[in-house]
Amino acid sequence: DWVYQQEPVLAGFNATEQEDLIIKFKELDEQLATAAQNEVRKRVFERYPNVYSTSTTRVGELGVLNHELNKRKRQCPVRRLLRTIPLLIQTLKPCFLVSPLAVSQYLPFSNVASETLTFDVVIFDEASQVFPEDAVPAILRGKQSILAGDQKQLPPSSFFRRSLAEDEPDEDDDDADETEPNQLVGMESILDVAVGLAGRLFKDEHLNVHYRSRDESLIRFSNHHFYRDHPLLT
């Protein structure tokens, strides 16, 4: 009692009000995710072109797209369409979900900015499963890159690939210029490349929580045998 009287914070503490505050915070925290989603949708829809716009550029791009959508056959190939109206496509669909190989296949890359699709951020999930050479084209199209992965997982499979570098020795290795080493040589995945460049081009971060952490039995074995009982993964 004496301690409570000496500390204004404790003297004025009300357990009921504190519990109500916690409940209110949880409610607002849950609403925050929905509010963020709605804000993103609002901004995307605000950028949608007006079909009644008198802008020559917009009318031309929409005309090309509507023309292709109304065709019953001989539609324009996807790659050519993306190269023809890249700005309109990204206005309608600012987020692309594609494989690394599809990036090279469908998204044109040109020295002309108006013909190249670029992104604010390129995100790789399961980066340990992506070959470095497959990831580079996607990285070149982004202003920044996020690679999510785990080096403890299996590397990408090369079952369908022939590695000439392993079968035949490179006679020019001794004469290679070591002042500018190839950062991709000897790396199995793009995640390995990023880890090797940590502190220079990439910043290394660890997750504070994992979905398997909801049930300790799901993470206990791997956490003990692979991650040395890392406290962030328990």
Tab-separated table of C-alpha atoms in Angstrom:
chain	number	residue	atom	x	y	z
A	1	ASP	CA	0.000	0.000	0.000
A	2	TRP	CA	2.814	2.346	0.827
A	3	VAL	CA	4.450	1.762	-2.597
A	4	TYR	CA	1.153	2.433	-4.353
A	5	GLN	CA	0.816	5.721	-2.498
A	6	GLN	CA	4.341	6.800	-3.449
A	7	GLU	CA	3.895	6.103	-7.167
A	8	PRO	CA	1.245	8.260	-8.911
A	9	VAL	CA	1.039	5.820	-11.824
A	10	LEU	CA	0.201	2.931	-9.519
A	11	ALA	CA	-2.061	5.015	-7.285
A	12	GLY	CA	-4.193	6.037	-10.242
A	13	PHE	CA	-4.191	2.635	-11.896
A	14	ASN	CA	-7.605	1.164	-12.618
A	15	ALA	CA	-7.647	-2.497	-13.656
A	16	THR	CA	-11.068	-2.247	-15.323
A	17	GLU	CA	-10.040	0.734	-17.424
A	18	GLN	CA	-6.813	-1.037	-18.401
A	19	GLU	CA	-8.698	-4.131	-19.558
A	20	ASP	CA	-11.114	-1.969	-21.546
A	21	LEU	CA	-8.162	-0.209	-23.146
A	22	ILE	CA	-6.582	-3.521	-24.142
A	23	ILE	CA	-9.850	-4.741	-25.676
A	24	LYS	CA	-10.256	-1.485	-27.593
A	25	PHE	CA	-6.669	-1.671	-28.859
A	26	LYS	CA	-7.196	-5.226	-30.134
A	27	GLU	CA	-10.344	-4.149	-31.973
A	28	LEU	CA	-8.580	-1.203	-33.624
A	29	ASP	CA	-5.568	-3.368	-34.460
A	30	GLU	CA	-7.813	-5.823	-36.304
A	31	GLN	CA	-9.551	-2.966	-38.112
A	32	LEU	CA	-6.205	-1.512	-39.179
A	33	ALA	CA	-5.498	-4.353	-41.601
A	34	THR	CA	-8.877	-3.919	-43.274
A	35	ALA	CA	-8.468	-0.151	-43.380
A	36	ALA	CA	-5.062	-0.517	-45.056
A	37	GLN	CA	-6.538	-2.843	-47.675
A	38	ASN	CA	-9.359	-0.417	-48.389
A	39	GLU	CA	-6.893	2.463	-48.704
A	40	VAL	CA	-4.822	0.531	-51.245
A	41	ARG	CA	-7.954	-0.320	-53.246
A	42	LYS	CA	-9.069	3.315	-53.126
A	43	ARG	CA	-5.745	4.578	-54.479
A	44	VAL	CA	-5.682	1.953	-57.227
A	45	PHE	CA	-9.228	2.757	-58.354
A	46	GLU	CA	-8.481	6.483	-58.339
A	47	ARG	CA	-5.752	5.861	-60.914
A	48	TYR	CA	-8.051	3.961	-63.241
A	49	PRO	CA	-8.405	5.753	-66.589
A	50	ASN	CA	-11.649	7.484	-67.349
A	51	VAL	CA	-13.296	5.837	-70.350
A	52	TYR	CA	-14.794	9.219	-71.234
A	53	SER	CA	-11.452	11.026	-71.027
A	54	THR	CA	-10.511	13.229	-73.961
A	55	SER	CA	-6.799	12.500	-73.511
A	56	THR	CA	-5.439	11.257	-76.821
A	57	THR	CA	-2.979	8.931	-75.103
A	58	ARG	CA	-5.559	7.364	-72.848
A	59	VAL	CA	-8.090	7.004	-75.609
A	60	GLY	CA	-5.473	5.357	-77.800
A	61	GLU	CA	-4.362	2.874	-75.115
A	62	LEU	CA	-7.916	2.009	-74.117
A	63	GLY	CA	-8.803	1.656	-77.769
A	64	VAL	CA	-6.021	-0.879	-78.282
A	65	LEU	CA	-7.042	-2.850	-75.209
A	66	ASN	CA	-10.763	-2.823	-76.006
A	67	HIS	CA	-10.006	-3.844	-79.577
A	68	GLU	CA	-8.055	-6.881	-78.410
A	69	LEU	CA	-10.656	-7.827	-75.784
A	70	ASN	CA	-13.386	-7.863	-78.424
A	71	LYS	CA	-11.481	-10.074	-80.834
A	72	ARG	CA	-12.737	-13.632	-81.187
A	73	LYS	CA	-9.506	-14.921	-82.729
A	74	ARG	CA	-5.962	-13.866	-83.595
A	75	GLN	CA	-5.558	-11.846	-80.409
A	76	CYS	CA	-2.345	-9.934	-79.926
A	77	PRO	CA	0.302	-11.995	-78.064
A	78	VAL	CA	0.559	-11.100	-74.378
A	79	ARG	CA	4.184	-9.990	-74.665
A	80	ARG	CA	3.413	-7.636	-77.556
A	81	LEU	CA	0.360	-6.238	-75.786
A	82	LEU	CA	2.378	-5.517	-72.645
A	83	ARG	CA	5.012	-3.772	-74.739
A	84	THR	CA	2.379	-1.704	-76.556
A	85	ILE	CA	0.423	-0.402	-73.553
A	86	PRO	CA	2.601	-1.038	-70.460
A	87	LEU	CA	1.485	2.057	-68.545
A	88	LEU	CA	-2.199	1.278	-68.967
A	89	ILE	CA	-1.684	-2.352	-67.982
A	90	GLN	CA	0.098	-1.358	-64.772
A	91	THR	CA	-2.565	1.228	-64.020
A	92	LEU	CA	-5.238	-1.454	-64.194
A	93	LYS	CA	-3.121	-4.175	-62.558
A	94	PRO	CA	-0.326	-2.642	-60.448
A	95	CYS	CA	0.584	-6.003	-58.844
A	96	PHE	CA	1.873	-8.942	-60.865
A	97	LEU	CA	2.084	-12.502	-59.520
A	98	VAL	CA	4.401	-14.389	-61.877
A	99	SER	CA	7.216	-16.895	-61.797
A	100	PRO	CA	10.786	-15.670	-62.446
A	101	LEU	CA	10.834	-17.373	-65.833
A	102	ALA	CA	7.524	-15.771	-66.818
A	103	VAL	CA	9.072	-12.358	-66.178
A	104	SER	CA	11.546	-12.907	-69.010
A	105	GLN	CA	8.918	-14.499	-71.203
A	106	TYR	CA	6.126	-11.943	-70.929
A	107	LEU	CA	7.416	-8.674	-69.480
A	108	PRO	CA	9.405	-6.700	-72.050
A	109	PHE	CA	12.661	-5.040	-71.026
A	110	SER	CA	13.838	-2.160	-73.158
A	111	ASN	CA	16.105	0.865	-73.007
A	112	VAL	CA	12.966	2.860	-73.741
A	113	ALA	CA	11.275	3.563	-70.397
A	114	SER	CA	7.790	3.723	-71.915
A	115	GLU	CA	8.152	0.150	-73.218
A	116	THR	CA	9.410	-1.401	-69.987
A	117	LEU	CA	7.350	-2.503	-67.009
A	118	THR	CA	9.046	-1.470	-63.773
A	119	PHE	CA	7.895	-2.042	-60.196
A	120	ASP	CA	8.361	-0.320	-56.846
A	121	VAL	CA	9.365	-3.605	-55.234
A	122	VAL	CA	10.023	-7.171	-56.375
A	123	ILE	CA	9.359	-9.857	-53.767
A	124	PHE	CA	10.692	-13.408	-53.959
A	125	ASP	CA	9.023	-16.027	-51.808
A	126	GLU	CA	10.993	-19.233	-51.175
A	127	ALA	CA	14.091	-17.499	-52.557
A	128	SER	CA	16.188	-20.564	-51.717
A	129	GLN	CA	14.361	-22.352	-54.553
A	130	VAL	CA	15.217	-19.774	-57.251
A	131	PHE	CA	18.322	-20.003	-59.442
A	132	PRO	CA	20.334	-16.745	-59.476
A	133	GLU	CA	20.185	-16.440	-63.263
A	134	ASP	CA	16.386	-16.819	-63.168
A	135	ALA	CA	16.010	-14.080	-60.561
A	136	VAL	CA	18.143	-11.391	-62.199
A	137	PRO	CA	15.582	-10.373	-64.885
A	138	ALA	CA	12.949	-9.743	-62.206
A	139	ILE	CA	15.375	-7.821	-59.977
A	140	LEU	CA	16.298	-5.545	-62.880
A	141	ARG	CA	12.657	-4.493	-63.174
A	142	GLY	CA	12.300	-3.387	-59.547
A	143	LYS	CA	13.491	-0.360	-57.607
A	144	GLN	CA	14.059	-2.603	-54.582
A	145	SER	CA	13.946	-6.318	-53.856
A	146	ILE	CA	12.833	-8.417	-50.904
A	147	LEU	CA	14.003	-12.025	-50.744
A	148	ALA	CA	12.182	-14.226	-48.256
A	149	GLY	CA	13.701	-17.629	-47.725
A	150	ASP	CA	15.693	-20.016	-45.595
A	151	GLN	CA	19.145	-21.358	-46.419
A	152	LYS	CA	18.366	-24.443	-44.322
A	153	GLN	CA	15.891	-25.564	-46.958
A	154	LEU	CA	16.804	-27.553	-50.060
A	155	PRO	CA	18.368	-25.610	-52.957
A	156	PRO	CA	16.639	-25.394	-56.338
A	157	SER	CA	16.580	-28.604	-58.329
A	158	SER	CA	18.842	-28.857	-61.371
A	159	PHE	CA	17.439	-32.214	-62.480
A	160	PHE	CA	16.313	-30.844	-65.851
A	161	ARG	CA	19.431	-28.758	-66.415
A	162	ARG	CA	22.824	-29.677	-67.774
A	163	SER	CA	25.686	-27.984	-66.007
A	164	LEU	CA	28.503	-27.639	-68.524
A	165	ALA	CA	30.537	-25.772	-65.941
A	166	GLU	CA	30.754	-28.925	-63.813
A	167	ASP	CA	31.341	-31.346	-66.693
A	168	GLU	CA	34.041	-29.385	-68.472
A	169	PRO	CA	36.778	-27.347	-66.763
A	170	ASP	CA	37.056	-23.733	-67.784
A	171	GLU	CA	40.458	-23.243	-69.369
A	172	ASP	CA	40.218	-19.482	-68.962
A	173	ASP	CA	39.728	-19.517	-65.176
A	174	ASP	CA	43.392	-18.761	-64.513
A	175	ASP	CA	43.312	-15.789	-66.848
A	176	ALA	CA	40.059	-14.344	-65.498
A	177	ASP	CA	40.093	-10.806	-64.184
A	178	GLU	CA	39.657	-11.147	-60.432
A	179	THR	CA	39.138	-7.415	-59.934
A	180	GLU	CA	35.471	-7.800	-60.925
A	181	PRO	CA	34.349	-11.238	-59.719
A	182	ASN	CA	31.009	-12.655	-60.811
A	183	GLN	CA	28.830	-12.638	-57.683
A	184	LEU	CA	26.644	-15.451	-59.093
A	185	VAL	CA	29.402	-18.018	-59.614
A	186	GLY	CA	29.172	-20.921	-57.183
A	187	MET	CA	25.857	-19.763	-55.721
A	188	GLU	CA	22.991	-22.256	-55.764
A	189	SER	CA	20.163	-19.777	-55.225
A	190	ILE	CA	19.485	-16.061	-55.326
A	191	LEU	CA	19.133	-16.214	-51.542
A	192	ASP	CA	22.743	-17.392	-51.275
A	193	VAL	CA	23.785	-14.433	-53.425
A	194	ALA	CA	21.886	-12.010	-51.203
A	195	VAL	CA	23.348	-13.467	-48.009
A	196	GLY	CA	26.822	-13.172	-49.527
A	197	LEU	CA	26.153	-9.490	-50.223
A	198	ALA	CA	24.617	-8.759	-46.816
A	199	GLY	CA	25.871	-5.458	-45.495
A	200	ARG	CA	26.592	-4.145	-48.990
A	201	LEU	CA	23.577	-4.540	-51.256
A	202	PHE	CA	21.229	-6.404	-48.932
A	203	LYS	CA	20.165	-6.111	-45.319
A	204	ASP	CA	19.646	-9.318	-43.375
A	205	GLU	CA	16.538	-9.546	-41.187
A	206	HIS	CA	14.995	-12.407	-39.192
A	207	LEU	CA	11.316	-13.026	-38.669
A	208	ASN	CA	10.090	-12.502	-35.128
A	209	VAL	CA	7.287	-15.005	-35.567
A	210	HIS	CA	6.465	-17.974	-37.769
A	211	TYR	CA	3.056	-19.419	-38.499
A	212	ARG	CA	4.218	-22.771	-37.143
A	213	SER	CA	4.984	-21.048	-33.853
A	214	ARG	CA	1.269	-21.191	-33.042
A	215	ASP	CA	1.828	-24.816	-32.114
A	216	GLU	CA	5.243	-25.505	-30.605
A	217	SER	CA	5.189	-29.138	-31.684
A	218	LEU	CA	5.332	-28.049	-35.333
A	219	ILE	CA	8.578	-26.121	-34.956
A	220	ARG	CA	10.300	-27.816	-32.002
A	221	PHE	CA	12.175	-30.507	-33.968
A	222	SER	CA	13.561	-28.296	-36.737
A	223	ASN	CA	14.221	-25.442	-34.320
A	224	HIS	CA	16.359	-27.721	-32.157
A	225	HIS	CA	18.226	-29.602	-34.891
A	226	PHE	CA	18.613	-26.875	-37.524
A	227	TYR	CA	18.374	-23.504	-35.760
A	228	ARG	CA	20.066	-24.295	-32.428
A	229	ASP	CA	16.960	-23.397	-30.427
A	230	HIS	CA	16.902	-19.854	-31.714
A	231	PRO	CA	14.745	-17.807	-29.312
A	232	LEU	CA	12.963	-15.946	-32.124
A	233	LEU	CA	11.636	-19.183	-33.567
A	234	THR	CA	10.307	-20.775	-30.407
